[in-house]
């Protein structure tokens, strides 16, 4: 029997937790948890719309340098996702059509890079 594995949480390094939290909420992420666990450890969990996997930002979360994380997510419609980003003031690249899907790229305020991929064979994202 193979045990099912599901990715739960991806740490995203940031310099300003409140600024990053506001950014991710602006693009539609839900703030599930914001807890000061102890001095030097603040845990903020945010979940993209419809996702079973979340990101975590905060103080004392990761030793990674802000701006070094890269995350790819699947969306149903690259053009609609790009429009949603632009509508809330986030700079997003043009839709980049590739044989394996349409991509849109953007960065958070710390330069962490995101790619949104829409695949015709997976219309539900």
XYZ file of N, CA, C and O in Angstrom:
500
model
N 0.839 -1.183 0.000
C 0.000 0.000 0.000
C 0.889 1.254 0.000
O 1.863 1.324 0.745
N 0.558 2.208 -0.821
C 1.274 3.471 -0.867
C 0.512 4.497 -0.039
O -0.686 4.694 -0.232
N 1.208 5.144 0.858
C 0.621 6.188 1.683
C 0.496 7.455 0.840
O 1.427 7.824 0.122
N -0.634 8.129 0.904
C -0.843 9.380 0.181
C -0.070 10.507 0.861
O -0.141 10.658 2.080
N 0.644 11.278 0.073
C 1.379 12.436 0.573
C 0.774 13.685 -0.062
O 0.589 13.748 -1.266
N 0.502 14.674 0.737
C -0.023 15.941 0.225
C 0.801 17.078 0.809
O 1.024 17.126 2.014
N 1.237 17.964 -0.069
C 2.017 19.117 0.399
C 1.077 20.032 1.173
O 0.000 20.388 0.702
N 1.497 20.412 2.367
C 0.668 21.197 3.267
C 1.095 22.662 3.323
O 0.277 23.563 3.314
N 2.413 22.910 3.412
C 2.873 24.251 3.744
C 4.223 24.524 3.089
O 5.129 23.701 3.166
N 4.353 25.689 2.440
C 5.598 26.097 1.812
C 6.036 27.416 2.465
O 5.290 28.399 2.446
N 7.233 27.452 3.059
C 7.699 28.700 3.660
C 8.126 29.702 2.592
O 8.768 29.336 1.608
N 7.734 30.946 2.789
C 8.104 32.027 1.879
C 8.819 33.091 2.718
O 8.210 33.700 3.604
N 10.102 33.331 2.451
C 10.859 34.298 3.249
C 10.496 35.740 2.883
O 10.443 36.088 1.701
N 10.226 36.547 3.895
C 9.858 37.946 3.677
C 10.601 38.840 4.660
O 11.054 38.384 5.707
N 10.700 40.121 4.316
C 11.360 41.079 5.204
C 10.378 41.785 6.132
O 10.720 42.152 7.240
N 9.156 41.989 5.676
C 8.136 42.694 6.453
C 6.878 41.834 6.443
O 6.168 41.761 5.431
N 6.595 41.179 7.559
C 5.500 40.219 7.633
C 4.154 40.876 7.340
O 3.346 40.347 6.577
N 3.896 42.033 7.927
C 2.598 42.688 7.722
C 2.409 43.130 6.277
O 1.320 42.990 5.713
N 3.466 43.658 5.664
C 3.381 44.050 4.252
C 3.114 42.834 3.378
O 2.259 42.869 2.487
N 3.818 41.741 3.624
C 3.632 40.517 2.837
C 2.231 39.941 3.056
O 1.571 39.519 2.102
N 1.776 39.926 4.293
C 0.421 39.412 4.584
C -0.617 40.235 3.817
O -1.524 39.664 3.190
N -0.496 41.551 3.837
C -1.440 42.412 3.123
C -1.400 42.139 1.620
O -2.432 42.098 0.951
N -0.198 41.934 1.083
C -0.060 41.639 -0.348
C -0.794 40.351 -0.708
O -1.579 40.311 -1.651
N -0.528 39.296 0.039
C -1.146 38.011 -0.286
C -2.661 38.041 -0.087
O -3.405 37.449 -0.874
N -3.134 38.764 0.903
C -4.582 38.905 1.065
C -5.171 39.708 -0.106
O -6.258 39.394 -0.580
N -4.444 40.704 -0.564
C -4.920 41.523 -1.689
C -5.103 40.683 -2.941
O -6.011 40.926 -3.734
N -4.256 39.653 -3.133
C -4.404 38.831 -4.339
C -5.333 37.635 -4.115
O -5.463 36.783 -4.983
N -5.971 37.587 -2.948
C -7.025 36.596 -2.740
C -6.717 35.471 -1.775
O -7.561 34.603 -1.548
N -5.524 35.466 -1.168
C -5.207 34.420 -0.196
C -5.998 34.676 1.091
O -6.241 35.813 1.461
N -6.370 33.605 1.771
C -7.048 33.691 3.057
C -6.019 33.574 4.166
O -5.171 32.675 4.139
N -6.091 34.472 5.142
C -5.208 34.385 6.314
C -5.841 33.398 7.290
O -6.841 33.699 7.931
N -5.266 32.208 7.373
C -5.804 31.156 8.232
C -5.332 31.303 9.671
O -6.092 31.039 10.606
N -4.081 31.676 9.846
C -3.482 31.786 11.176
C -2.536 32.975 11.178
O -1.807 33.193 10.212
N -2.552 33.742 12.254
C -1.549 34.781 12.497
C -1.296 34.759 13.990
O -2.080 35.289 14.771
N -0.217 34.107 14.371
C 0.024 33.896 15.794
C 1.470 34.212 16.155
O 2.396 33.723 15.525
N 1.609 35.034 17.183
C 2.914 35.267 17.785
C 3.115 34.114 18.767
O 2.537 34.106 19.851
N 3.886 33.126 18.367
C 4.064 31.921 19.173
C 4.891 32.222 20.411
O 4.568 31.799 21.518
N 5.965 32.951 20.194
C 6.848 33.391 21.277
C 7.722 34.503 20.703
O 7.655 34.794 19.516
N 8.545 35.090 21.529
C 9.472 36.122 21.058
C 10.322 35.545 19.929
O 10.912 34.466 20.059
N 10.322 36.223 18.779
C 11.123 35.781 17.642
C 10.459 34.751 16.745
O 11.069 34.304 15.780
N 9.219 34.357 17.070
C 8.513 33.397 16.224
C 7.065 33.822 16.019
O 6.231 33.709 16.915
N 6.812 34.354 14.828
C 5.450 34.708 14.407
C 5.117 33.834 13.209
O 5.866 33.766 12.236
N 3.979 33.166 13.265
C 3.552 32.196 12.264
C 2.303 32.726 11.576
O 1.271 32.918 12.224
N 2.400 32.996 10.260
C 1.257 33.479 9.482
C 1.044 32.511 8.328
O 1.896 32.395 7.445
N -0.085 31.805 8.353
C -0.411 30.846 7.298
C -1.470 31.447 6.392
O -2.494 31.944 6.863
N -1.207 31.416 5.083
C -2.110 31.973 4.078
C -2.370 30.906 3.009
O -1.443 30.220 2.589
N -3.623 30.818 2.568
C -3.989 29.800 1.589
C -4.559 30.449 0.332
O -5.488 31.257 0.418
N -4.015 30.086 -0.837
C -4.572 30.588 -2.094
C -5.996 30.071 -2.293
O -6.343 28.994 -1.784
N -6.827 30.798 -3.036
C -8.202 30.363 -3.260
C -8.250 28.965 -3.877
O -7.598 28.702 -4.877
N -8.996 28.062 -3.249
C -9.189 26.721 -3.781
C -8.040 25.763 -3.562
O -8.097 24.618 -3.999
N -6.998 26.176 -2.865
C -5.815 25.328 -2.698
C -5.886 24.496 -1.428
O -6.400 24.937 -0.400
N -5.325 23.302 -1.492
C -5.170 22.466 -0.303
C -3.824 22.720 0.359
O -3.581 22.263 1.464
N -2.942 23.452 -0.305
C -1.611 23.771 0.215
C -1.551 25.261 0.536
O -2.101 26.087 -0.188
N -0.872 25.593 1.613
C -0.744 26.978 2.054
C 0.711 27.422 2.008
O 1.618 26.611 1.821
N 0.915 28.715 2.231
C 2.255 29.243 2.443
C 2.335 29.707 3.889
O 1.304 29.954 4.529
N 3.549 29.814 4.402
C 3.753 30.381 5.726
C 4.812 31.470 5.612
O 5.844 31.294 4.958
N 4.499 32.616 6.204
C 5.438 33.722 6.318
C 5.539 34.039 7.799
O 4.727 33.573 8.596
N 6.504 34.832 8.167
C 6.588 35.230 9.564
C 8.014 35.487 9.993
O 8.943 35.499 9.194
N 8.157 35.658 11.290
C 9.471 35.843 11.895
C 9.914 34.501 12.453
O 9.133 33.802 13.103
N 11.170 34.136 12.180
C 11.703 32.892 12.713
C 11.193 31.655 12.001
O 11.282 30.553 12.530
N 10.669 31.798 10.791
C 10.074 30.677 10.057
C 11.099 29.930 9.215
O 11.105 28.714 9.173
N 11.943 30.657 8.499
C 12.883 30.022 7.585
C 14.190 30.803 7.548
O 14.194 32.021 7.778
N 15.259 30.098 7.234
C 16.564 30.749 7.076
C 16.783 31.204 5.636
O 17.797 31.826 5.332
N 15.842 30.888 4.742
C 15.967 31.323 3.349
C 15.997 32.850 3.273
O 15.375 33.535 4.087
N 16.661 33.354 2.271
C 16.769 34.792 2.055
C 15.520 35.276 1.308
O 15.104 34.656 0.320
N 14.898 36.368 1.772
C 13.755 36.909 1.040
C 14.100 37.150 -0.426
O 15.192 37.610 -0.756
N 13.176 36.792 -1.291
C 13.372 36.962 -2.724
C 13.939 35.738 -3.413
O 14.167 35.760 -4.617
N 14.174 34.668 -2.683
C 14.782 33.474 -3.282
C 13.794 32.341 -3.528
O 14.142 31.357 -4.178
N 12.575 32.462 -3.032
C 11.602 31.377 -3.189
C 10.937 31.462 -4.564
O 10.641 32.556 -5.048
N 10.719 30.313 -5.173
C 9.976 30.222 -6.437
C 8.862 29.211 -6.237
O 9.099 28.114 -5.732
N 7.647 29.599 -6.619
C 6.493 28.725 -6.448
C 5.678 28.737 -7.731
O 5.445 29.801 -8.316
N 5.239 27.570 -8.140
C 4.365 27.455 -9.314
C 3.032 26.877 -8.865
O 2.992 25.924 -8.104
N 1.965 27.490 -9.335
C 0.620 27.001 -9.035
C -0.157 26.844 -10.340
O 0.194 27.444 -11.359
N -1.179 26.033 -10.287
C -2.019 25.803 -11.456
C -3.302 26.614 -11.304
O -3.904 26.639 -10.230
N -3.699 27.281 -12.371
C -4.953 28.036 -12.415
C -5.761 27.556 -13.609
O -5.223 26.944 -14.531
N -7.047 27.809 -13.582
C -7.910 27.372 -14.680
C -7.732 28.225 -15.930
O -7.841 27.732 -17.046
N -7.428 29.518 -15.744
C -7.383 30.450 -16.866
C -6.280 31.477 -16.611
O -6.409 32.317 -15.704
N -5.211 31.427 -17.375
C -4.068 32.316 -17.172
C -4.447 33.778 -17.389
O -4.020 34.655 -16.628
N -5.222 34.051 -18.410
C -5.610 35.438 -18.698
C -6.468 36.004 -17.571
O -6.276 37.149 -17.144
N -7.409 35.226 -17.064
C -8.262 35.679 -15.954
C -7.436 35.890 -14.692
O -7.661 36.854 -13.946
N -6.476 35.003 -14.437
C -5.614 35.155 -13.261
C -4.770 36.417 -13.385
O -4.599 37.165 -12.414
N -4.249 36.675 -14.574
C -3.457 37.883 -14.807
C -4.305 39.124 -14.572
O -3.879 40.076 -13.912
N -5.528 39.115 -15.090
C -6.434 40.252 -14.912
C -6.723 40.490 -13.432
O -6.739 41.625 -12.970
N -6.922 39.417 -12.685
C -7.173 39.541 -11.246
C -5.997 40.222 -10.560
O -6.190 41.096 -9.712
N -4.782 39.843 -10.922
C -3.595 40.478 -10.348
C -3.529 41.952 -10.720
O -3.307 42.819 -9.869
N -3.712 42.254 -12.001
C -3.655 43.641 -12.459
C -4.730 44.489 -11.793
O -4.485 45.648 -11.434
N -5.922 43.910 -11.613
C -7.037 44.647 -11.011
C -6.759 45.093 -9.581
O -7.342 46.068 -9.105
N -5.876 44.387 -8.879
C -5.540 44.778 -7.507
C -4.170 45.453 -7.430
O -3.591 45.595 -6.354
N -3.639 45.855 -8.592
C -2.411 46.635 -8.630
C -1.120 45.852 -8.578
O -0.068 46.416 -8.280
N -1.174 44.565 -8.887
C 0.044 43.753 -8.899
C 0.571 43.686 -10.323
O -0.177 43.387 -11.257
N 1.855 43.968 -10.484
C 2.485 43.886 -11.791
C 2.633 42.416 -12.180
O 3.196 41.616 -11.428
N 2.095 42.066 -13.329
C 2.169 40.683 -13.818
C 2.561 40.707 -15.278
O 2.142 41.590 -16.031
N 3.364 39.739 -15.665
C 3.779 39.650 -17.055
C 2.622 39.272 -17.964
O 1.556 38.863 -17.511
N 2.864 39.419 -19.254
C 1.879 38.980 -20.243
C 1.738 37.463 -20.158
O 2.618 36.773 -19.649
N 0.642 36.935 -20.684
C 0.485 35.489 -20.745
C 1.535 34.942 -21.711
O 1.694 35.433 -22.829
N 2.273 33.952 -21.246
C 3.351 33.334 -22.005
C 2.898 31.934 -22.433
O 2.954 30.999 -21.634
N 2.429 31.781 -23.696
C 1.967 30.459 -24.144
C 3.141 29.524 -24.436
O 4.072 29.896 -25.149
N 3.094 28.349 -23.862
C 4.097 27.309 -24.076
C 3.366 26.021 -24.459
O 2.180 25.879 -24.145
N 4.028 25.068 -25.078
C 3.358 23.815 -25.439
C 2.782 23.072 -24.228
O 1.842 22.309 -24.368
N 3.325 23.303 -23.039
C 2.886 22.593 -21.838
C 1.988 23.448 -20.947
O 1.694 23.092 -19.821
N 1.520 24.592 -21.462
C 0.593 25.433 -20.714
C 0.861 26.907 -20.931
O 1.879 27.302 -21.487
N -0.092 27.712 -20.499
C 0.038 29.167 -20.541
C 0.497 29.636 -19.163
O -0.049 29.213 -18.138
N 1.481 30.545 -19.133
C 2.074 30.988 -17.878
C 1.918 32.489 -17.685
O 1.949 33.251 -18.648
N 1.796 32.882 -16.436
C 1.831 34.282 -16.018
C 2.798 34.345 -14.838
O 2.742 33.504 -13.938
N 3.674 35.354 -14.857
C 4.682 35.479 -13.811
C 4.484 36.786 -13.051
O 4.154 37.818 -13.634
N 4.709 36.713 -11.738
C 4.688 37.920 -10.909
C 5.575 37.680 -9.694
O 6.041 36.557 -9.459
N 5.816 38.750 -8.937
C 6.638 38.669 -7.731
C 5.916 39.314 -6.565
O 5.114 40.242 -6.762
N 6.227 38.841 -5.368
C 5.705 39.503 -4.177
C 6.611 40.700 -3.859
O 7.610 40.923 -4.558
N 6.285 41.501 -2.848
C 7.093 42.689 -2.552
C 8.564 42.403 -2.228
O 9.404 43.295 -2.342
N 8.885 41.168 -1.844
C 10.273 40.813 -1.540
C 11.003 40.195 -2.718
O 12.178 39.854 -2.608
N 10.323 40.027 -3.847
C 10.954 39.450 -5.025
C 10.837 37.941 -5.130
O 11.434 37.334 -6.021
N 10.068 37.307 -4.221
C 9.791 35.876 -4.383
C 8.971 35.716 -5.650
O 8.036 36.475 -5.895
N 9.354 34.743 -6.476
C 8.766 34.618 -7.807
C 7.677 33.550 -7.862
O 7.853 32.440 -7.354
N 6.588 33.918 -8.503
C 5.441 33.036 -8.685
C 5.186 32.833 -10.171
O 5.282 33.780 -10.951
N 4.849 31.614 -10.539
C 4.382 31.358 -11.903
C 3.025 30.677 -11.805
O 2.826 29.770 -10.990
N 2.100 31.179 -12.593
C 0.760 30.613 -12.675
C 0.676 29.873 -13.991
O 0.982 30.429 -15.047
N 0.271 28.611 -13.944
C 0.210 27.790 -15.145
C -1.218 27.333 -15.378
O -1.853 26.787 -14.474
N -1.698 27.558 -16.587
C -3.011 27.041 -17.001
C -2.772 25.971 -18.058
O -2.088 26.218 -19.052
N -3.321 24.810 -17.819
C -3.159 23.686 -18.736
C -4.525 23.313 -19.292
O -5.440 22.995 -18.517
N -4.666 23.326 -20.611
C -5.961 23.024 -21.236
C -6.481 21.648 -20.827
O -7.676 21.446 -20.688
N -5.582 20.691 -20.633
C -5.988 19.332 -20.261
C -6.511 19.261 -18.832
O -7.121 18.279 -18.446
N -6.234 20.302 -18.041
C -6.710 20.375 -16.657
C -7.501 21.672 -16.495
O -7.078 22.593 -15.805
N -8.674 21.769 -17.079
C -9.399 23.046 -17.076
C -9.849 23.519 -15.702
O -10.198 24.674 -15.537
N -9.825 22.681 -14.710
C -10.243 23.104 -13.374
C -9.095 23.616 -12.532
O -9.264 23.907 -11.350
N -7.922 23.717 -13.105
C -6.771 24.213 -12.364
C -6.191 23.177 -11.452
O -6.486 22.041 -11.444
